[in-house]
Short mmCIF file of C-alpha atoms in Angstrom, two decimals:
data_model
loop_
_atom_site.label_atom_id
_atom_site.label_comp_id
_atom_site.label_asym_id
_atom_site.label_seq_id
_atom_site.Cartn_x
_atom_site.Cartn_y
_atom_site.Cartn_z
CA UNK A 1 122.70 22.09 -162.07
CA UNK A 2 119.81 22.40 -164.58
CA UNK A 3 117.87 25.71 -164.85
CA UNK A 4 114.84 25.32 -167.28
CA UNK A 5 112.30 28.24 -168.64
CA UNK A 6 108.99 27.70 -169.95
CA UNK A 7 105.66 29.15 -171.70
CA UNK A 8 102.28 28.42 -172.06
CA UNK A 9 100.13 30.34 -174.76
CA UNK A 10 96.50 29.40 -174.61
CA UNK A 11 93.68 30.26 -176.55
CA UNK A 12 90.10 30.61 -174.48
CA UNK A 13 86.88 30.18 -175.91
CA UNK A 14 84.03 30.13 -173.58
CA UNK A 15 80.10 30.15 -174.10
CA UNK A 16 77.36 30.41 -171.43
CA UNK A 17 73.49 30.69 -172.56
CA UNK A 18 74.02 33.75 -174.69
CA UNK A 19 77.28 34.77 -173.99
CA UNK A 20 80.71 33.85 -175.78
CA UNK A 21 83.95 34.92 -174.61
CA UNK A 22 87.32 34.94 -175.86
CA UNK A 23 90.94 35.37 -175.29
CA UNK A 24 94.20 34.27 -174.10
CA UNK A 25 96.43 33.72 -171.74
CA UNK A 26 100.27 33.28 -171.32
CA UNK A 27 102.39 31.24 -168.12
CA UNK A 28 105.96 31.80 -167.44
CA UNK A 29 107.63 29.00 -165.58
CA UNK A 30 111.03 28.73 -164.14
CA UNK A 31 112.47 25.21 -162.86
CA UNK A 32 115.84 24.45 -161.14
CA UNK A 33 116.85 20.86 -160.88
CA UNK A 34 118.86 20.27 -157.75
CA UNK A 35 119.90 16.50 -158.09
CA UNK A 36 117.97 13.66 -159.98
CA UNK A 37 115.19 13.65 -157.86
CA UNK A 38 114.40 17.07 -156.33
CA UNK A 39 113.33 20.36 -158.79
CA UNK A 40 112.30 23.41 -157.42
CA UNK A 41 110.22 25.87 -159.80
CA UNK A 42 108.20 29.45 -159.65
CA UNK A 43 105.09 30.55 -161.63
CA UNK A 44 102.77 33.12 -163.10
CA UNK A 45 99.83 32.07 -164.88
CA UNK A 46 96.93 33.66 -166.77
CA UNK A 47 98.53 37.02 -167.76
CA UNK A 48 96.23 38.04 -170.01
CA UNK A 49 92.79 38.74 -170.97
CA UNK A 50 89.17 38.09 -172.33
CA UNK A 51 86.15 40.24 -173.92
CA UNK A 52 83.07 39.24 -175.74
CA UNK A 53 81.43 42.55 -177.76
CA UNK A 54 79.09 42.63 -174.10
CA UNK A 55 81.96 42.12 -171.48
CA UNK A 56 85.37 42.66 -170.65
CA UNK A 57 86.57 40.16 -168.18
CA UNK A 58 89.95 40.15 -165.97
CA UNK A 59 91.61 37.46 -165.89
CA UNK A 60 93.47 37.57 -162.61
CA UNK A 61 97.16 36.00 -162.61
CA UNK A 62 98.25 33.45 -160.08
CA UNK A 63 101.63 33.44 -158.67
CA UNK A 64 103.15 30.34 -156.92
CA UNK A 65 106.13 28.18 -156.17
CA UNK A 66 106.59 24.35 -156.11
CA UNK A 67 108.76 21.54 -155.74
CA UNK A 68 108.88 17.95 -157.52
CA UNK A 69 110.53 14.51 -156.20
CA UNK A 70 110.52 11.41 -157.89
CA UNK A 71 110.05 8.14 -155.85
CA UNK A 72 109.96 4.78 -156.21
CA UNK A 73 112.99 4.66 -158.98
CA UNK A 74 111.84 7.43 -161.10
CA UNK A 75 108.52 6.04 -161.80
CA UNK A 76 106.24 7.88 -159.36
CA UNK A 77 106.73 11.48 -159.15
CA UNK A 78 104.97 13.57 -156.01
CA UNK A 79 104.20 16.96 -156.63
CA UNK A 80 103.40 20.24 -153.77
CA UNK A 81 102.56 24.11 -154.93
CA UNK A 82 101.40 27.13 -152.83
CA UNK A 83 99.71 29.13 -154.95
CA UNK A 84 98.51 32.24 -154.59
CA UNK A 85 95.19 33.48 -156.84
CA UNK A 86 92.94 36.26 -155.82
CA UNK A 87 94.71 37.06 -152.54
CA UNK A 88 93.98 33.66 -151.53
CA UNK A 89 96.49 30.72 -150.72
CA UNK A 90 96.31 27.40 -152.03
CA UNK A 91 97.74 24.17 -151.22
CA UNK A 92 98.18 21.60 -154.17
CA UNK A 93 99.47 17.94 -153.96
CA UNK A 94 99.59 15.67 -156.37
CA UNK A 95 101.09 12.37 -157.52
CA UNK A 96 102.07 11.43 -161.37
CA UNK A 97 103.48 7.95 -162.71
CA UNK A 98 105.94 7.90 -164.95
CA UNK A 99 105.95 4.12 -167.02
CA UNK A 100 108.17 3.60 -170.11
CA UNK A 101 105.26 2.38 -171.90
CA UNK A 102 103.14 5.64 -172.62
CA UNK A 103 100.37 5.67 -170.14
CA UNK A 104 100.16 7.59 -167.06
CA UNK A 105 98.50 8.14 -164.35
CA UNK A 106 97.83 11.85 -162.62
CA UNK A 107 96.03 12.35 -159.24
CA UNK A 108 95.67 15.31 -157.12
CA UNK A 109 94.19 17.78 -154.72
CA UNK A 110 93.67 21.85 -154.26
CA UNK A 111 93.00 23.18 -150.62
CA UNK A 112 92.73 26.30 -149.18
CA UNK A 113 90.45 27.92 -146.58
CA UNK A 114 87.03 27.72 -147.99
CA UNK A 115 87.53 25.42 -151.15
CA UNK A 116 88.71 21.55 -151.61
CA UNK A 117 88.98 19.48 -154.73
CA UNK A 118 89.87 16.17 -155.62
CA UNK A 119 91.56 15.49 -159.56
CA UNK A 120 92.07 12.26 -161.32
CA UNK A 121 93.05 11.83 -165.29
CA UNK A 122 95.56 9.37 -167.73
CA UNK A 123 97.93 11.02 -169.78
CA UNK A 124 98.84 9.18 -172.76
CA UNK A 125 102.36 9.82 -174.47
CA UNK A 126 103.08 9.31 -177.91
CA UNK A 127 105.96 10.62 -179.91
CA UNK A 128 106.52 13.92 -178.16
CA UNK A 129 103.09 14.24 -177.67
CA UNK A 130 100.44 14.00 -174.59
CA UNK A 131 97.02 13.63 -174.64
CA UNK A 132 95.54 14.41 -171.44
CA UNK A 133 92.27 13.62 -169.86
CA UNK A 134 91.27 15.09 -166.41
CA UNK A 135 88.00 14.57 -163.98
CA UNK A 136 87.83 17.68 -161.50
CA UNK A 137 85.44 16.61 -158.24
CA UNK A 138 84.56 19.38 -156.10
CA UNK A 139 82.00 20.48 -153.28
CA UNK A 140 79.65 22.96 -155.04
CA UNK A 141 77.25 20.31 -157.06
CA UNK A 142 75.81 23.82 -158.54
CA UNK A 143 79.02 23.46 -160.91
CA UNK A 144 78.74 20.07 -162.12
CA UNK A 145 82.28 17.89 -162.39
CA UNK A 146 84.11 19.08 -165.26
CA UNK A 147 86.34 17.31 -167.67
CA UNK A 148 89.07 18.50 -169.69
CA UNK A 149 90.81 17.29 -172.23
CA UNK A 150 94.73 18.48 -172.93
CA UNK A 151 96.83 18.32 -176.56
CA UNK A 152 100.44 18.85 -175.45
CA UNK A 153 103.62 19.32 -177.93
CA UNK A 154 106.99 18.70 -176.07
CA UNK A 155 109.74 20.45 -177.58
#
């Protein structure tokens, strides 16, 4: 059936107290539709790296695989990875709507052995483009809840 390759180039910028970081990263994605509902896909993310004129850091790739299914007649798709970062395996599940009429819905969860985390966000679709909002809740209040906020270009 369908076999689909993809890339992700992104550009870091990152400031703490004194400190400012840059860089980038690149993911390589590989997806094989095997009917209209079911895809199966691989990944590496974050090759790469940063530096600031203080600091060098390593970025440290992830690896993982996944598959995709889409419910409820195409407009709810349910999403499980295993990914594996820093010699630790995680467990992601998530759920995604898919409405004709531009606004979606993402929700979603990361577990492994020592770490949980709960995601919610919209993703609003205009003209082959996405803008993406995100909420991250996790247990180390230390951190804080962060938001993110995605510009996406579909070719």
């Amino acid at each position: 059936k369908d076999m689909n390759f993809g890339y992700k180039v992104k550009l870091n910028f990152s400031k703490l107290y004194t400190e400012t970081m840059r860089g980038y990263t690149v993911d390589f994605g590989i997806n094989k539709q095997m009917n209209n509902k079911l895809s199966l896909g691989l990944v590496a993310k974050n090759i790469g790296n940063e530096s600031s004129t203080n600091l060098r850091a390593k970025t440290n790739p992830s690896f993982g695989i996944g598959v995709s299914y889409m419910a409820m007649n195409s407009q709810l798709r349910l999403i499980g990875d295993l990914l594996n970062y820093d010699n630790v395996n995680f467990i992601k599940i998530a759920c995604e709507t898919n409405f004709s009429f531009g606004l979606d819905f993402i929700a979603g969860s990361t577990y492994s052995k020592n770490y949980k985390d709960l995601s919610m966000g919209l993703k609003l679709n205009m003209r082959g483009w996405s803008l993406i909002y995100g909420n991250l809740n996790h247990d180390n209040s230390s951190l804080g809840n962060p938001i993110s906020i995605e510009i996406k270009k579909h070719f």
